[in-house]
Amino acid sequence: MPRRGALTQSVRDSLVVARRNLIRMTRIPEMILFGVIQPVMFVVLFTYVFGGSIAIPGAGASTSAYKEFLMAGIFAQTVTFATAGAGAGIADDMHKGLIDRFRSLPMARGAVLTGRTLADLVQTAITLAVLAIVALIVGWRTHENLGSVLLGFALLLLLGYAFTWIGALIGLSVRTPEAATSGGLIWLFPLTFISNAFVPVNGMPTFLQYVAEWNPFSATVAAARELFGNTIAGVPKSVTGAWPMEHPVWATLIWSVLIIVVFRTLAVRKYRSAS
């Protein structure tokens, strides 16, 4: 019973903090607006600037084929780049002394961070929904049933939620929101570009092929393509025989849960001692 009571309190406190952050979000609508503009720009630029130049195995340099190949990568990039915002938000709360105030209250340990990451997940879901509409406008289409498509978006959001815990740890580890933003992006660029998101892996040097195909970001992109029905016949699942590329849905679940467990533990531990 005590354990159940502690769990109930933790859930309640987390939802209270999440509500606080969602209310703040509605009062600063530019947070959502700017979060939507960047991925929309990526869609337009990659589709119309690079789409006719990048050759897809089995489809050639075709803009329509590249749209099918690209969109899962753009969706995954969008949910992972939310990490920087999560880290900056927590660093800002630290800078203003809000974290110290929360720690002085009779709240469940970890509820502040859980509430914050849940609010960020809602914001990411809104951004993803808008981006999907833009993708449909520029010609992207799915070829699987609704349940499969929704599962694809759920896996994308799961990875995004996992990465917000990395952002939370970064936000607790730096002194300013600006440092958190830089620290949250500096490792995301190689993670997202050394992957199967924007170009086929088989064109990379051999050692980068292994890195890309064991990249958790690549697994999520591959899973989304599979569930959206956006796989292209000429593009092999894996060029190195990597297990995550052969079983991307399971790999995404395993990677995401592992990241959440590890980085939530580290973030909550850091939260207890941060000042």
PDB file of N, CA, C and O in Angstrom, residues 2-18 106-115 118 264 268:
ATOM      1  N   PRO A   2       1.912   1.377   0.837  1.00  0.00           N
ATOM      2  CA  PRO A   2       2.746   2.578   0.791  1.00  0.00           C
ATOM      3  C   PRO A   2       3.345   2.806  -0.587  1.00  0.00           C
ATOM      4  O   PRO A   2       3.422   3.938  -1.051  1.00  0.00           O
ATOM      5  N   ARG A   3       3.768   1.705  -1.231  1.00  0.00           N
ATOM      6  CA  ARG A   3       4.364   1.847  -2.551  1.00  0.00           C
ATOM      7  C   ARG A   3       3.323   2.342  -3.543  1.00  0.00           C
ATOM      8  O   ARG A   3       3.610   3.208  -4.378  1.00  0.00           O
ATOM      9  N   ARG A   4       2.087   1.813  -3.452  1.00  0.00           N
ATOM     10  CA  ARG A   4       1.028   2.258  -4.351  1.00  0.00           C
ATOM     11  C   ARG A   4       0.702   3.725  -4.095  1.00  0.00           C
ATOM     12  O   ARG A   4       0.481   4.510  -5.013  1.00  0.00           O
ATOM     13  N   GLY A   5       0.703   4.126  -2.821  1.00  0.00           N
ATOM     14  CA  GLY A   5       0.438   5.515  -2.492  1.00  0.00           C
ATOM     15  C   GLY A   5       1.509   6.438  -3.031  1.00  0.00           C
ATOM     16  O   GLY A   5       1.220   7.530  -3.525  1.00  0.00           O
ATOM     17  N   ALA A   6       2.784   5.996  -2.964  1.00  0.00           N
ATOM     18  CA  ALA A   6       3.876   6.798  -3.492  1.00  0.00           C
ATOM     19  C   ALA A   6       3.771   6.931  -5.009  1.00  0.00           C
ATOM     20  O   ALA A   6       4.033   8.006  -5.573  1.00  0.00           O
ATOM     21  N   LEU A   7       3.369   5.847  -5.665  1.00  0.00           N
ATOM     22  CA  LEU A   7       3.205   5.893  -7.118  1.00  0.00           C
ATOM     23  C   LEU A   7       2.079   6.846  -7.500  1.00  0.00           C
ATOM     24  O   LEU A   7       2.200   7.639  -8.444  1.00  0.00           O
ATOM     25  N   THR A   8       0.962   6.776  -6.749  1.00  0.00           N
ATOM     26  CA  THR A   8      -0.163   7.673  -7.024  1.00  0.00           C
ATOM     27  C   THR A   8       0.242   9.132  -6.855  1.00  0.00           C
ATOM     28  O   THR A   8      -0.101   9.989  -7.676  1.00  0.00           O
ATOM     29  N   GLN A   9       0.989   9.408  -5.784  1.00  0.00           N
ATOM     30  CA  GLN A   9       1.450  10.783  -5.556  1.00  0.00           C
ATOM     31  C   GLN A   9       2.384  11.230  -6.669  1.00  0.00           C
ATOM     32  O   GLN A   9       2.308  12.371  -7.136  1.00  0.00           O
ATOM     33  N   SER A  10       3.259  10.343  -7.114  1.00  0.00           N
ATOM     34  CA  SER A  10       4.192  10.681  -8.175  1.00  0.00           C
ATOM     35  C   SER A  10       3.448  11.030  -9.460  1.00  0.00           C
ATOM     36  O   SER A  10       3.772  12.019 -10.134  1.00  0.00           O
ATOM     37  N   VAL A  11       2.437  10.223  -9.797  1.00  0.00           N
ATOM     38  CA  VAL A  11       1.642  10.489 -11.009  1.00  0.00           C
ATOM     39  C   VAL A  11       0.907  11.816 -10.875  1.00  0.00           C
ATOM     40  O   VAL A  11       0.894  12.650 -11.793  1.00  0.00           O
ATOM     41  N   ARG A  12       0.291  12.030  -9.710  1.00  0.00           N
ATOM     42  CA  ARG A  12      -0.460  13.268  -9.487  1.00  0.00           C
ATOM     43  C   ARG A  12       0.447  14.492  -9.587  1.00  0.00           C
ATOM     44  O   ARG A  12       0.123  15.472 -10.261  1.00  0.00           O
ATOM     45  N   ASP A  13       1.598  14.420  -8.928  1.00  0.00           N
ATOM     46  CA  ASP A  13       2.524  15.558  -8.954  1.00  0.00           C
ATOM     47  C   ASP A  13       3.053  15.804 -10.368  1.00  0.00           C
ATOM     48  O   ASP A  13       3.210  16.955 -10.794  1.00  0.00           O
ATOM     49  N   SER A  14       3.332  14.737 -11.089  1.00  0.00           N
ATOM     50  CA  SER A  14       3.835  14.881 -12.459  1.00  0.00           C
ATOM     51  C   SER A  14       2.802  15.565 -13.348  1.00  0.00           C
ATOM     52  O   SER A  14       3.146  16.432 -14.167  1.00  0.00           O
ATOM     53  N   LEU A  15       1.543  15.191 -13.191  1.00  0.00           N
ATOM     54  CA  LEU A  15       0.482  15.795 -13.998  1.00  0.00           C
ATOM     55  C   LEU A  15       0.284  17.263 -13.643  1.00  0.00           C
ATOM     56  O   LEU A  15      -0.012  18.085 -14.521  1.00  0.00           O
ATOM     57  N   VAL A  16       0.451  17.597 -12.364  1.00  0.00           N
ATOM     58  CA  VAL A  16       0.334  19.006 -11.952  1.00  0.00           C
ATOM     59  C   VAL A  16       1.428  19.838 -12.615  1.00  0.00           C
ATOM     60  O   VAL A  16       1.175  20.925 -13.141  1.00  0.00           O
ATOM     61  N   VAL A  17       2.654  19.328 -12.610  1.00  0.00           N
ATOM     62  CA  VAL A  17       3.762  20.045 -13.233  1.00  0.00           C
ATOM     63  C   VAL A  17       3.564  20.126 -14.745  1.00  0.00           C
ATOM     64  O   VAL A  17       3.832  21.164 -15.370  1.00  0.00           O
ATOM     65  N   ALA A  18       3.085  19.036 -15.343  1.00  0.00           N
ATOM     66  CA  ALA A  18       2.823  19.048 -16.783  1.00  0.00           C
ATOM     67  C   ALA A  18       1.766  20.100 -17.129  1.00  0.00           C
ATOM     68  O   ALA A  18       1.911  20.843 -18.112  1.00  0.00           O
ATOM     69  N   PRO A 106       6.704  19.358  -0.720  1.00  0.00           N
ATOM     70  CA  PRO A 106       6.515  17.918  -0.478  1.00  0.00           C
ATOM     71  C   PRO A 106       6.032  17.205  -1.733  1.00  0.00           C
ATOM     72  O   PRO A 106       4.882  16.765  -1.821  1.00  0.00           O
ATOM     73  N   MET A 107       6.912  17.111  -2.725  1.00  0.00           N
ATOM     74  CA  MET A 107       6.565  16.502  -4.013  1.00  0.00           C
ATOM     75  C   MET A 107       7.356  15.216  -4.198  1.00  0.00           C
ATOM     76  O   MET A 107       8.420  15.037  -3.602  1.00  0.00           O
ATOM     77  N   ALA A 108       6.829  14.349  -5.034  1.00  0.00           N
ATOM     78  CA  ALA A 108       7.539  13.115  -5.363  1.00  0.00           C
ATOM     79  C   ALA A 108       8.817  13.448  -6.120  1.00  0.00           C
ATOM     80  O   ALA A 108       8.837  14.338  -6.969  1.00  0.00           O
ATOM     81  N   ARG A 109       9.890  12.756  -5.784  1.00  0.00           N
ATOM     82  CA  ARG A 109      11.147  12.968  -6.475  1.00  0.00           C
ATOM     83  C   ARG A 109      11.006  12.555  -7.942  1.00  0.00           C
ATOM     84  O   ARG A 109      10.507  11.495  -8.261  1.00  0.00           O
ATOM     85  N   GLY A 110      11.428  13.393  -8.803  1.00  0.00           N
ATOM     86  CA  GLY A 110      11.336  13.107 -10.236  1.00  0.00           C
ATOM     87  C   GLY A 110      10.074  13.634 -10.879  1.00  0.00           C
ATOM     88  O   GLY A 110       9.970  13.638 -12.108  1.00  0.00           O
ATOM     89  N   ALA A 111       9.093  14.083 -10.090  1.00  0.00           N
ATOM     90  CA  ALA A 111       7.824  14.547 -10.661  1.00  0.00           C
ATOM     91  C   ALA A 111       8.013  15.809 -11.491  1.00  0.00           C
ATOM     92  O   ALA A 111       7.348  15.992 -12.517  1.00  0.00           O
ATOM     93  N   VAL A 112       8.922  16.681 -11.059  1.00  0.00           N
ATOM     94  CA  VAL A 112       9.158  17.924 -11.804  1.00  0.00           C
ATOM     95  C   VAL A 112       9.683  17.604 -13.207  1.00  0.00           C
ATOM     96  O   VAL A 112       9.205  18.163 -14.206  1.00  0.00           O
ATOM     97  N   LEU A 113      10.631  16.692 -13.272  1.00  0.00           N
ATOM     98  CA  LEU A 113      11.205  16.345 -14.568  1.00  0.00           C
ATOM     99  C   LEU A 113      10.209  15.558 -15.428  1.00  0.00           C
ATOM    100  O   LEU A 113      10.104  15.782 -16.633  1.00  0.00           O
ATOM    101  N   THR A 114       9.473  14.646 -14.796  1.00  0.00           N
ATOM    102  CA  THR A 114       8.487  13.866 -15.549  1.00  0.00           C
ATOM    103  C   THR A 114       7.407  14.776 -16.106  1.00  0.00           C
ATOM    104  O   THR A 114       7.000  14.651 -17.271  1.00  0.00           O
ATOM    105  N   GLY A 115       6.932  15.711 -15.286  1.00  0.00           N
ATOM    106  CA  GLY A 115       5.912  16.648 -15.747  1.00  0.00           C
ATOM    107  C   GLY A 115       6.411  17.497 -16.893  1.00  0.00           C
ATOM    108  O   GLY A 115       5.696  17.743 -17.872  1.00  0.00           O
ATOM    109  N   LEU A 118       6.614  15.387 -20.078  1.00  0.00           N
ATOM    110  CA  LEU A 118       5.277  15.105 -20.607  1.00  0.00           C
ATOM    111  C   LEU A 118       4.721  16.312 -21.353  1.00  0.00           C
ATOM    112  O   LEU A 118       4.104  16.182 -22.416  1.00  0.00           O
ATOM    113  N   ARG A 264      16.598   8.851 -17.486  1.00  0.00           N
ATOM    114  CA  ARG A 264      15.712   9.313 -16.415  1.00  0.00           C
ATOM    115  C   ARG A 264      16.381   9.098 -15.058  1.00  0.00           C
ATOM    116  O   ARG A 264      16.314   9.959 -14.168  1.00  0.00           O
ATOM    117  N   VAL A 268      17.176  12.288 -12.694  1.00  0.00           N
ATOM    118  CA  VAL A 268      16.581  12.402 -11.346  1.00  0.00           C
ATOM    119  C   VAL A 268      17.692  12.476 -10.305  1.00  0.00           C
ATOM    120  O   VAL A 268      17.599  13.268  -9.347  1.00  0.00           O
TER     121      VAL A 268
END
